[in-house]
Coordinates of C-alpha atoms and ligand atoms in Angstrom, one line a residue:
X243 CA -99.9 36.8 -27.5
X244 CA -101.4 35.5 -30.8
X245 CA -103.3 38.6 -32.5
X246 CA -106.5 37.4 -34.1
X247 CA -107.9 39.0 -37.3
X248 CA -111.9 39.4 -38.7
X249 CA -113.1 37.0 -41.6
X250 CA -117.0 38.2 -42.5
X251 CA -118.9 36.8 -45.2
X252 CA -122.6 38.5 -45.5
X253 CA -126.2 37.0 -46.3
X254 CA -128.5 39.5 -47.4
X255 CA -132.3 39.0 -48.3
X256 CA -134.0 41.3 -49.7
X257 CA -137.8 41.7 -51.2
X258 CA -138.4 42.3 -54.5
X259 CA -140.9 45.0 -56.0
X260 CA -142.9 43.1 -58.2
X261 CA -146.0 43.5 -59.4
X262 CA -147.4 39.9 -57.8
X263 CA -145.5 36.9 -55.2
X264 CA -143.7 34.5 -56.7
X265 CA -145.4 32.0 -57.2
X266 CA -149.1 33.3 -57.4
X267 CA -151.2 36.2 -58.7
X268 CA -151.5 37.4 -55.3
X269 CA -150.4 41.3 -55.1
X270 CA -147.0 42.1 -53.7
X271 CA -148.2 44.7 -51.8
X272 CA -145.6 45.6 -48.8
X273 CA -147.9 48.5 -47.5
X274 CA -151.3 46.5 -47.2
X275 CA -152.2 46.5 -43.8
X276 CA -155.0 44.5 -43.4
X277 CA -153.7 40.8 -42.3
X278 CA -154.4 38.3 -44.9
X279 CA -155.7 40.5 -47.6
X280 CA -153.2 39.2 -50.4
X281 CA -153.1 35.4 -50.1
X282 CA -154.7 32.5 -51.9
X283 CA -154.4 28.6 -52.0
X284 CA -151.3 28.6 -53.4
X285 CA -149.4 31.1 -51.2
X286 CA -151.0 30.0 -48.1
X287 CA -150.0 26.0 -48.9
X288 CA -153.2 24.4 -49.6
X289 CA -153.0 20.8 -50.4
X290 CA -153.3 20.2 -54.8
X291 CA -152.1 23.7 -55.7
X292 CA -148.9 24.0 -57.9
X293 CA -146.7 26.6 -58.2
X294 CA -145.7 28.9 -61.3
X295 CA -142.9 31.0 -61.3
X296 CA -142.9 34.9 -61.4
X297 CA -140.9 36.1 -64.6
X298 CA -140.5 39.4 -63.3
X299 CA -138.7 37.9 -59.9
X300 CA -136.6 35.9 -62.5
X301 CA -135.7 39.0 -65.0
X302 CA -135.1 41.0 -61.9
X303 CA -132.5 38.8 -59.8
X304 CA -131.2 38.2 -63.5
X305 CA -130.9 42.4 -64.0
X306 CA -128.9 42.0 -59.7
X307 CA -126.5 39.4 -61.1
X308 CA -125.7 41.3 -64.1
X309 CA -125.0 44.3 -62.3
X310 CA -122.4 42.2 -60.1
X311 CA -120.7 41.0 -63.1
X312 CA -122.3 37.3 -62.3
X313 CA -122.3 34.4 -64.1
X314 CA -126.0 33.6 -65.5
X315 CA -125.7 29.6 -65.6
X316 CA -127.7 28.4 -68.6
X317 CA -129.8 26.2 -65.9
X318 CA -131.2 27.2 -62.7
X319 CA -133.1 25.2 -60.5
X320 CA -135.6 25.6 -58.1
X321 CA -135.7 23.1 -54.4
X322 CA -137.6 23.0 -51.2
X323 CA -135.9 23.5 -48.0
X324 CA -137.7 21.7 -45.1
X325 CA -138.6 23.1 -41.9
X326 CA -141.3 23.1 -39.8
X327 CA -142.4 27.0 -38.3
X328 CA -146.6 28.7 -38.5
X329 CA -145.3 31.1 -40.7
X330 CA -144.7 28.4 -43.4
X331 CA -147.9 27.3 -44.3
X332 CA -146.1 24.4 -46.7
X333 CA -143.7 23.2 -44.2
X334 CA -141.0 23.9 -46.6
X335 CA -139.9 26.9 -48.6
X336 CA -139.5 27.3 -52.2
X337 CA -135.5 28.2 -52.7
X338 CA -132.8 27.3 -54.7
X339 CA -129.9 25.3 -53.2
X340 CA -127.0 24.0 -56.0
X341 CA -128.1 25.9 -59.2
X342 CA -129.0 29.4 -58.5
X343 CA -129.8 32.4 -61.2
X344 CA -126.5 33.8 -60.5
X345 CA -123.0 33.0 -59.4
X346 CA -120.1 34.8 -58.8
X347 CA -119.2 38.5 -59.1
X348 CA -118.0 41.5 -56.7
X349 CA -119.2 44.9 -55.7
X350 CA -116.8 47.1 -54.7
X351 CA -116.8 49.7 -50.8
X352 CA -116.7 53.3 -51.8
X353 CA -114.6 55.5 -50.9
X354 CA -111.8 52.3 -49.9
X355 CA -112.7 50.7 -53.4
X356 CA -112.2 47.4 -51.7
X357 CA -114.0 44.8 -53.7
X358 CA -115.6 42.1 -51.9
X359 CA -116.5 38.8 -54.0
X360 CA -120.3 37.5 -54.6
X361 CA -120.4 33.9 -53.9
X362 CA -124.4 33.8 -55.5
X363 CA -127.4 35.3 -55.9
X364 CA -130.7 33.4 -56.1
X365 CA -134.5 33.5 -55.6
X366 CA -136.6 32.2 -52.7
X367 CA -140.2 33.0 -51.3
X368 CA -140.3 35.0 -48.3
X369 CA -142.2 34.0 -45.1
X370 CA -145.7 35.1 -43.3
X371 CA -145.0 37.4 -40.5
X372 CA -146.0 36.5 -37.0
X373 CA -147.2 38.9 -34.3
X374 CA -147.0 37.7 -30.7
X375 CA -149.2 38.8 -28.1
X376 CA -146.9 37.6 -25.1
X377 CA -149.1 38.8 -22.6
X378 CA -152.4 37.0 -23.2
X379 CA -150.4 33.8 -24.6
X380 CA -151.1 34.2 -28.6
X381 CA -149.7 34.6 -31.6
X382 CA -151.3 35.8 -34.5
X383 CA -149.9 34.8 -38.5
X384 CA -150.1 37.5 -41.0
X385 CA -149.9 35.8 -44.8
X386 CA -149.9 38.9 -46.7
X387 CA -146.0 38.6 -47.0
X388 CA -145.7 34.7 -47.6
X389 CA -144.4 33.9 -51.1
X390 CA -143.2 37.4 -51.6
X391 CA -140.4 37.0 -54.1
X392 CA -137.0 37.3 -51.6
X393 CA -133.3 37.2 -53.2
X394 CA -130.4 36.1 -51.2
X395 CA -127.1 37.4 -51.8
X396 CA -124.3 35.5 -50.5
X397 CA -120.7 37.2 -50.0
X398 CA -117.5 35.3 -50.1
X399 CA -115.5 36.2 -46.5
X400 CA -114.0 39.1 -48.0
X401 CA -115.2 41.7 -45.2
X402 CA -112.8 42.5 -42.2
X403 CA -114.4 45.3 -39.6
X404 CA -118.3 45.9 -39.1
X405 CA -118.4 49.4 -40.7
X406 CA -117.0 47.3 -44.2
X407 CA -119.8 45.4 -43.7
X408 CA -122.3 48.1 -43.3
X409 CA -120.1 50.0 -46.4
X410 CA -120.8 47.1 -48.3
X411 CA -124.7 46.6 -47.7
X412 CA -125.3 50.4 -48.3
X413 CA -123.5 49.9 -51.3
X414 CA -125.3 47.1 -52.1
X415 CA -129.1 48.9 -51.1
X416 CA -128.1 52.1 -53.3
X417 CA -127.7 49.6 -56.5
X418 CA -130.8 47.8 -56.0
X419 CA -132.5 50.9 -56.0
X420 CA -130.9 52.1 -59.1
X421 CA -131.8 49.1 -60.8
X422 CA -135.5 49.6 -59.1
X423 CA -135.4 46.2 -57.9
X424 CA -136.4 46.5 -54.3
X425 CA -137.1 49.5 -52.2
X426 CA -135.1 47.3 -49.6
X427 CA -135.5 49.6 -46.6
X428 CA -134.3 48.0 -43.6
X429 CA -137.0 49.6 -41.2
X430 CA -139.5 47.6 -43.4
X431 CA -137.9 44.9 -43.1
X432 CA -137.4 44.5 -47.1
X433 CA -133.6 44.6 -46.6
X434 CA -132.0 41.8 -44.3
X435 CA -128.4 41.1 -42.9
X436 CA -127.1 38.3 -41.3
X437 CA -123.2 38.5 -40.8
X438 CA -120.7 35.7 -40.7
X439 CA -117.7 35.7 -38.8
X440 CA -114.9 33.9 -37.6
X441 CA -111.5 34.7 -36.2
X442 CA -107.9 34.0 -37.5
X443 CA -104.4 34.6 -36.5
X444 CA -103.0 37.2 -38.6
X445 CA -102.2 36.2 -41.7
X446 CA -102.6 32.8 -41.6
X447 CA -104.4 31.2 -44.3
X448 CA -107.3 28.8 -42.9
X449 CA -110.4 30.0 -41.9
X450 CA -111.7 30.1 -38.3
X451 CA -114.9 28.4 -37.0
X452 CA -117.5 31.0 -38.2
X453 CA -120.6 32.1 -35.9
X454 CA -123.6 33.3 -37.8
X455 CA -125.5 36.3 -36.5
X456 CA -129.0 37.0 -37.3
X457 CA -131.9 40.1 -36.8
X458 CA -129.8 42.8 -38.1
X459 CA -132.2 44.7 -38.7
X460 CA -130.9 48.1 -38.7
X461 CA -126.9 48.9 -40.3
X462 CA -126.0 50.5 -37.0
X463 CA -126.9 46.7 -35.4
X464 CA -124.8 45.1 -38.3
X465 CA -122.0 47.4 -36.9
X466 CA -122.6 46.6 -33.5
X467 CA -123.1 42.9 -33.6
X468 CA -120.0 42.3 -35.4
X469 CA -117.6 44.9 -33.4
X470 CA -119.7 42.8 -30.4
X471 CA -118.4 39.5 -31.6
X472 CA -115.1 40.2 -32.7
X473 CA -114.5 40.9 -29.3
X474 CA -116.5 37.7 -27.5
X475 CA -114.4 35.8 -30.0
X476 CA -111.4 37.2 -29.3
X477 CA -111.7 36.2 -25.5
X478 CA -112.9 32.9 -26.2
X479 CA -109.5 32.3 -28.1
X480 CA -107.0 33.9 -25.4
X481 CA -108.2 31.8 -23.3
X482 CA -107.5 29.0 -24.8
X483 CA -110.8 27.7 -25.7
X484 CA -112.4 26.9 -29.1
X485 CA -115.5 28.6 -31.0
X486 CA -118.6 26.8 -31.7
X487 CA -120.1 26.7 -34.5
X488 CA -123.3 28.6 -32.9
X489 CA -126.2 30.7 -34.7
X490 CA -126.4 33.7 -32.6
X491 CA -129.3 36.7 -32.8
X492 CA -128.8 40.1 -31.6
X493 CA -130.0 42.2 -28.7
X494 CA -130.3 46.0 -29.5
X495 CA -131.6 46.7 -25.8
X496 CA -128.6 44.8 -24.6
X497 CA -126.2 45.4 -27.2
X498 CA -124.6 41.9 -27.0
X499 CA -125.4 38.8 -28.9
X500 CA -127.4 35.9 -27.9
X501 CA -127.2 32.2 -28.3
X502 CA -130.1 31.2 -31.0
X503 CA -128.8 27.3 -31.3
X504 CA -126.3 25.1 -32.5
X505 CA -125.7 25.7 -35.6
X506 CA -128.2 24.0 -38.6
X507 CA -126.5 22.1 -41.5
X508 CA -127.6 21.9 -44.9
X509 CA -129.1 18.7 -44.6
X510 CA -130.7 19.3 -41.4
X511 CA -133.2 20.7 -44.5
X512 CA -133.1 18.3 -46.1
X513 CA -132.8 20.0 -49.7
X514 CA -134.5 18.0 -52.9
X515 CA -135.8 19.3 -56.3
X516 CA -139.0 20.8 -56.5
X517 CA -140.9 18.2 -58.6
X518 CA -143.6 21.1 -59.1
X519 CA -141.6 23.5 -61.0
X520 CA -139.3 22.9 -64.0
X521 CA -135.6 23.7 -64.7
X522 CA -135.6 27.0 -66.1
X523 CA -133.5 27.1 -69.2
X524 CA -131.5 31.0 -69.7
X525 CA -132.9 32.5 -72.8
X526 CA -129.3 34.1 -74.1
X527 CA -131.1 36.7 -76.0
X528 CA -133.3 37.7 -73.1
X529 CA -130.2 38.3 -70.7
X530 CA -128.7 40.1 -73.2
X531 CA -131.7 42.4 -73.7
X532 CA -131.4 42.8 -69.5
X533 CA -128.0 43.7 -70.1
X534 CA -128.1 46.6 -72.3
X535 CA -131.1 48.1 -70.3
X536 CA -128.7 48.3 -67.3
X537 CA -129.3 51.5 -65.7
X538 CA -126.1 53.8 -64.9
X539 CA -125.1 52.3 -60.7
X540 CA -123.7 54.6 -58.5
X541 CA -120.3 53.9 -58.6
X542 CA -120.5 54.5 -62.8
X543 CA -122.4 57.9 -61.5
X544 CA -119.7 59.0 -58.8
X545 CA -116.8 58.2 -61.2
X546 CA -118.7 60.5 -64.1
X547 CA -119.4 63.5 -61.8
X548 CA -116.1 63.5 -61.0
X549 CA -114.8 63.9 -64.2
X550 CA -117.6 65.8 -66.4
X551 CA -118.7 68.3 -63.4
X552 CA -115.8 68.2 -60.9
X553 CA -117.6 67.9 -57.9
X554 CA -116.1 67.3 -54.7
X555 CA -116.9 64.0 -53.1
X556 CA -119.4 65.3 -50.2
X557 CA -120.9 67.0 -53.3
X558 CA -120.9 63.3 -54.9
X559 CA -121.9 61.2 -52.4
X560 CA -124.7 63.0 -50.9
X561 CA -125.8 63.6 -54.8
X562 CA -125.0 59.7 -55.6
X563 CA -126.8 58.4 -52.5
X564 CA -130.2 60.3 -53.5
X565 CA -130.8 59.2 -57.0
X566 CA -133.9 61.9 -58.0
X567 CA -132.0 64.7 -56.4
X568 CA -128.7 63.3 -58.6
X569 CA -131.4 63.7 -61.6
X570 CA -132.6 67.0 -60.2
X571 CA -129.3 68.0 -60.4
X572 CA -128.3 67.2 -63.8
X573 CA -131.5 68.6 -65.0
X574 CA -130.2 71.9 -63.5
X575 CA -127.2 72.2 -64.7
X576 CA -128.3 71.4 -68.6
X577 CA -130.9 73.7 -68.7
X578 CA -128.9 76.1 -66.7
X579 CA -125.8 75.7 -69.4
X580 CA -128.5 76.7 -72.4
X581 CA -129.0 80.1 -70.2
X582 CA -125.5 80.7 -69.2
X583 CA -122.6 80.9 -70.4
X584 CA -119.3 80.0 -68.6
X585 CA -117.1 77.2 -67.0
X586 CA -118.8 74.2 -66.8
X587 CA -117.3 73.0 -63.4
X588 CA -117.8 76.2 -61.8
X589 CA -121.7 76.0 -62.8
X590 CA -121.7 72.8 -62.0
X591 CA -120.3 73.1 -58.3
X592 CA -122.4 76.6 -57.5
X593 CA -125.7 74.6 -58.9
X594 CA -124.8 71.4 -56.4
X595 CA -124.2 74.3 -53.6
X596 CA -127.6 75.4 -54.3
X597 CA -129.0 72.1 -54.3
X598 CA -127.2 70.7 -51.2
X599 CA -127.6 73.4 -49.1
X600 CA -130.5 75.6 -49.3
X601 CA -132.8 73.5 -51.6
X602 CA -131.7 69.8 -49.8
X603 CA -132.7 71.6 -46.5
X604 CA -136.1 72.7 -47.5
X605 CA -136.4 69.0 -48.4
X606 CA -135.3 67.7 -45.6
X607 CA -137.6 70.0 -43.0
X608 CA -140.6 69.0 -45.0
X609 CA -139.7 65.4 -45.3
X610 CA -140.4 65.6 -48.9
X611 CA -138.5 64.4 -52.1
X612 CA -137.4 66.5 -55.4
X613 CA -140.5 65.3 -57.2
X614 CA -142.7 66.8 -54.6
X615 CA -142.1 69.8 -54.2
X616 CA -143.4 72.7 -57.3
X617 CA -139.5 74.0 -58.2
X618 CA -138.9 72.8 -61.5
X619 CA -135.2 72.4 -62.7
X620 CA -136.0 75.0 -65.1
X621 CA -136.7 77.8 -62.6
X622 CA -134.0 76.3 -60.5
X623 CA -131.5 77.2 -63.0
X624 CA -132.9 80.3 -63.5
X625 CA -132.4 80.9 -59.8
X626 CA -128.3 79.8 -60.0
X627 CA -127.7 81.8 -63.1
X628 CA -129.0 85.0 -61.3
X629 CA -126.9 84.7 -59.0
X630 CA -124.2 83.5 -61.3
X631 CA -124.4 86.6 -63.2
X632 CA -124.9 88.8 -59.8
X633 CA -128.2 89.8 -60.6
X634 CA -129.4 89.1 -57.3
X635 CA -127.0 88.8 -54.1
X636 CA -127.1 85.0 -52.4
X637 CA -128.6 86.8 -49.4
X638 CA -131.9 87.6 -52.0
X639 CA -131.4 84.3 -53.7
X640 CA -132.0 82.9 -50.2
X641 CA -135.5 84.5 -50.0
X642 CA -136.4 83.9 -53.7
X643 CA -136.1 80.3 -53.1
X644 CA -137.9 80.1 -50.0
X645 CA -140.9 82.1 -52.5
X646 CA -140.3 79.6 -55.0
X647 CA -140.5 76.4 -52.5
X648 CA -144.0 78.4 -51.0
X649 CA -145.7 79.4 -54.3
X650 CA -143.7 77.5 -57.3
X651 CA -143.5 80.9 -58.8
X652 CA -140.6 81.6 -61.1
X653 CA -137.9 83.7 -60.1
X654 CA -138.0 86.5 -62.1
X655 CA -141.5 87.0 -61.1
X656 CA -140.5 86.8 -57.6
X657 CA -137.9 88.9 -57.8
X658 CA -140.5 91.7 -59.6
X659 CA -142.9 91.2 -57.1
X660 CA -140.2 91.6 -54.2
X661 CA -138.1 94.1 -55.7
X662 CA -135.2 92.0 -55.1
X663 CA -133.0 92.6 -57.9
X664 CA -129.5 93.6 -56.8
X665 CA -129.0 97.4 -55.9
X666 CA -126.8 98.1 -59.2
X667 CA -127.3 102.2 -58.6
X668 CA -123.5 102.7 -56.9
X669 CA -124.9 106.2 -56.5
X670 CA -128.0 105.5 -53.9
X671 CA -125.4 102.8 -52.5
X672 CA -123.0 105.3 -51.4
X673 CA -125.8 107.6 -49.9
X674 CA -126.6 104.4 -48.1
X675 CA -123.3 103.9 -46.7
X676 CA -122.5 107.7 -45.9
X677 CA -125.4 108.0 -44.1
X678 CA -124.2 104.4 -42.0
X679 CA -121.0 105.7 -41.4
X680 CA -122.4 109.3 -39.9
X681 CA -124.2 107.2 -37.5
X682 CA -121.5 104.7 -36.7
X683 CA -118.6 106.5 -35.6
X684 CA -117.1 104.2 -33.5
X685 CA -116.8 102.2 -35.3
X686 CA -115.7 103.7 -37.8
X687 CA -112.7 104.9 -35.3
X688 CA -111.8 100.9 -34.7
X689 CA -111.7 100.5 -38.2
X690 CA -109.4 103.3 -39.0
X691 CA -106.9 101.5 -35.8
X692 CA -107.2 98.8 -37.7
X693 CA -110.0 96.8 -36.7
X694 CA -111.3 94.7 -40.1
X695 CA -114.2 93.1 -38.1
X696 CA -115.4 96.8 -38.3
X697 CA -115.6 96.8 -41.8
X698 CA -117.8 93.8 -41.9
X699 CA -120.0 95.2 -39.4
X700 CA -120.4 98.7 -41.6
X701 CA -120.7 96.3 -44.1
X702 CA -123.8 94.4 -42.8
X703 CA -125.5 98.0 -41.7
X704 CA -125.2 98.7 -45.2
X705 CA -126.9 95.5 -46.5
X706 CA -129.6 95.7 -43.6
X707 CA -131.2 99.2 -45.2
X708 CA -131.0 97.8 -48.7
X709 CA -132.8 94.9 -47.6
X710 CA -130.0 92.2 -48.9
X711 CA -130.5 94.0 -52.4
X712 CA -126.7 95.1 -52.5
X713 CA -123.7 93.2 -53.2
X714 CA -121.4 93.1 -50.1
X715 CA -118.2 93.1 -52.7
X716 CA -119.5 96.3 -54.2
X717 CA -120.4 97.6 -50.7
X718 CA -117.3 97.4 -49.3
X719 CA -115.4 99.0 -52.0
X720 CA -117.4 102.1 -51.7
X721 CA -116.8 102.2 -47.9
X722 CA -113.0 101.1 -48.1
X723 CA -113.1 104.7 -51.1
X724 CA -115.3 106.9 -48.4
X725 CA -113.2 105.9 -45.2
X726 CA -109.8 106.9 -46.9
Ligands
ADP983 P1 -123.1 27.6 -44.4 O1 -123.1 26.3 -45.2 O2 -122.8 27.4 -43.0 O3 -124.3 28.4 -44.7 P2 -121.6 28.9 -46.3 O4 -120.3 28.3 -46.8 O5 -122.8 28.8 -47.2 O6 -121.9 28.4 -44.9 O7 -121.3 30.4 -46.1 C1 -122.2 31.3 -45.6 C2 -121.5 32.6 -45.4 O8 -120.5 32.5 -44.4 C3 -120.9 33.2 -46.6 O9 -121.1 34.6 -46.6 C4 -119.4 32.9 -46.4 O10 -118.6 33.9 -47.0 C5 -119.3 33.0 -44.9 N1 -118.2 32.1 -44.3 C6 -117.9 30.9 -44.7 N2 -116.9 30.4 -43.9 C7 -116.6 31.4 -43.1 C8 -115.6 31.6 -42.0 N3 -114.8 30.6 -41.7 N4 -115.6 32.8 -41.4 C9 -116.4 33.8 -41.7 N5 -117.3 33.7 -42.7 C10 -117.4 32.5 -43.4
ZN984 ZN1 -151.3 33.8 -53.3
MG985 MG1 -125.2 28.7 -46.7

């Protein structure tokens, strides 16, 4: 039997943070609440209102495509797409069809470093939003989001398996953050992903009929839906029957996909210049300016804390994949290389413990990110080298923390106040442990059979009456010299 493999191509919108729409002083304001609060005559496609373009959408899709390694064309051009729906107050949307802001490029899975071709990138407007009230018969239209500036990303069909493509859009989400383009979280909708996909037989060379699937709203539904249609596809071909070039929309409660319509062609829109707004000519000097002010993406980030810090990659990607606690971090370590000392990597990988386990699951209980909370790096690395040097035991650093996270104290303070600071006396650490191994005598039989699990439980008596003050190395040196 013919084996058939996956050809995906991805179209993914997402809002852009800008300071008004796109083509009006409205606010862009994703968190107002109140329906129709940011609209006007021009976003809400009142008859004798023209259009002006956004700069800041422009620079910003610009800033996307030069991240990509895009071409910036030295004209883009700006059309209306036709189509009739109540939350498109002008019966056409403001897009751009055969000269977007950027073509080309690629952005590359991590952890496969597979890299998957960028057809374009260009601006649109995004939509109202309309809440139906299916019960009473209504539907209501919130404006608040129409003209929003939206980009689409197109993909060339370079994806083969659903968890590429959700590799590739959280790829993707990560570097539009780090160029502070969009917020684009999915649950907000400001992060969209429609997936295209078609079957071949392996290896041959011509494409499939492709099936578009739209609402993907969450990546675990970007997974599903396309591990869902691979295999509708795949039965539809062994039986002998063709694919339809369909638009399909998917069903979380169901978990299938769902016949939308027949698929739309491009000039089911049709597509014609906007006579309201001008050709927009790229200023060379201006890109270039947007070029140098690149911020460092997280692939440049994981590749450099690989080779300055020598961090394992769970340390990397959980670092890379929160870009203030990747700061926090850094911060950390520089201020804690002033204070101490010693091997660079090995600082390095016992301050990204710190911060990944303890600290990261304060964070995470709370809900809260690096910048709220009152630890500054400073202290942090006050904390690390402590324990770096052995001043305190991690058992004590443990608690300091917790103190630091409650009162934003410093350590040393903390420690004062606690009396923390690591047992150093090995005198009153040897009465502690003779007076642990008069009461534990069994155990201190099993351990003379040779029962090791007996050490570690003389060991732990020992650190319960010095409160987590002593070190457990130091400890069990003195109890291996007694028990000879
Ligand atoms: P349309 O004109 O139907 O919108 P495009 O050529 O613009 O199609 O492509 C839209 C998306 O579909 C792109 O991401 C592209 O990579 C992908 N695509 C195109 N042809 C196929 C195919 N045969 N199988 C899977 N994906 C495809
Ligand atoms: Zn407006
Ligand atoms: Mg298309």
């Amino acid at each position: 039997m013919t084996k058939y493999e996956p050809v995906i191509g991805l179209e993914i919108h997402a809002e852009l943070k800008t300071k008004t729409k796109m083509f009006c002083a409205c606010k862009n304001d994703p968190d107002e609440h109140h329906p129709n609060f940011n609209i006007c005559p021009i976003c809400t496609g009142q008859p004798g209102t023209l259009p002006v373009i956004n700069r800041e959408a422009v620079d910003k899709v610009i800033k996307v495509g030069l991240a990509l390694k895009s071409k910036i064309p030295e004209i883009t051009k700006w059309d209306r797409k036709n189509y009739f729906y109540p939350d498109l107050p002008k019966g056409y949307q403001i897009s751009q069809y055969d000269k977007p802001i950027c073509l080309g490029g690629e952005l590359s899975i991590p952890g496969i470093a597979k890299k998957i071709k960028i057809t374009r990138v260009h601006l649109e407007e995004d939509t109202g939003r309309l809440i139906h009230f299916g019960h009473i018969g209504h539907s209501l239209v919130d404006f608040n989001r129409a003209g929003v500036p939206l980009m689409e990303l197109v993909t060339e069909p370079d994806i083969t398996s659903g968890k590429e493509a959700v590799a590739f859009a959280q790829e993707l989400q990560l570097a539009l953050r780090y160029l502070g383009v969009s917020d684009a979280d999915m649950e907000k909708g400001q992060l969209r992903v429609e997936a295209n996909l078609s079957l071949k037989p392996v290896g041959a060379k011509e494409l499939g009929t492709k099936v578009e699937v739209k609402n993907l709203n969450s990546f675990k539904a970007v997974r599903d839906a396309i591990d869902f249609e691979i295999k509708r596809q795949t039965k539809i071909l062994e039986r002998g029957e063709k694919i339809v070039q369909q638009t399909y929309g998917w069903n979380e409660s169901k978990g299938e996909t769902v016949l939308q319509r027949t698929k739309e062609e491009s000039h089911d829109y049709r597509y014609f210049p906007e006579p309201d707004l001008p050709l927009l000519k790229t200023n060379v000097e201006l890109v270039k300016e947007i070029e140098t002010g690149l911020p460092e993406l997280p692939s440049g980030k994981r590749k450099r804390f690989k080779s300055e810090y020598g961090l394992t990659d769970n340390q990397i990607n959980i670092l890379v994949n929160n870009k203030k606690l990747a700061g926090f971090f850094e911060n950390v370590l520089s201020e804690l290389m002033n204070l101490e000392s010693g091997d660079k990597n090995k600082l390095a990988n016992l301050s990204a413990n710190y911060i990944l386990g303890d600290f990261l699951g304060l964070l995470n209980k709370s809900s809260a990110e690096v910048d709220d909370t009152r630890i500054t790096a400073e202290d942090f690395a006050e904390l690390v080298g402590l324990v770096h040097k052995g001043d305190i035991t991690t058992s004590a650093a443990k608690e300091v923390l917790k103190e630091m996270w409650a009162t934003g104290k410093d350590p040393s303070n903390i420690i004062d106040e606690k009396d923390l600071g690591q047992v150093q006396d090995t005198d009153e650490l040897k009465k502690a442990a003779e007076k642990i191994i008069s009461k534990n005598q069994a155990a201190v039989a099993d351990y003379k059979k040779g029962k090791e699990a007996s050490l570690q439980f003389l060991i732990g008596q020992v650190m319960a009456v010095t409160r987590g003050k002593a070190n457990p190395e130091i400890i069990s040196d003195i109890l291996k010299k007694l028990l000879k």
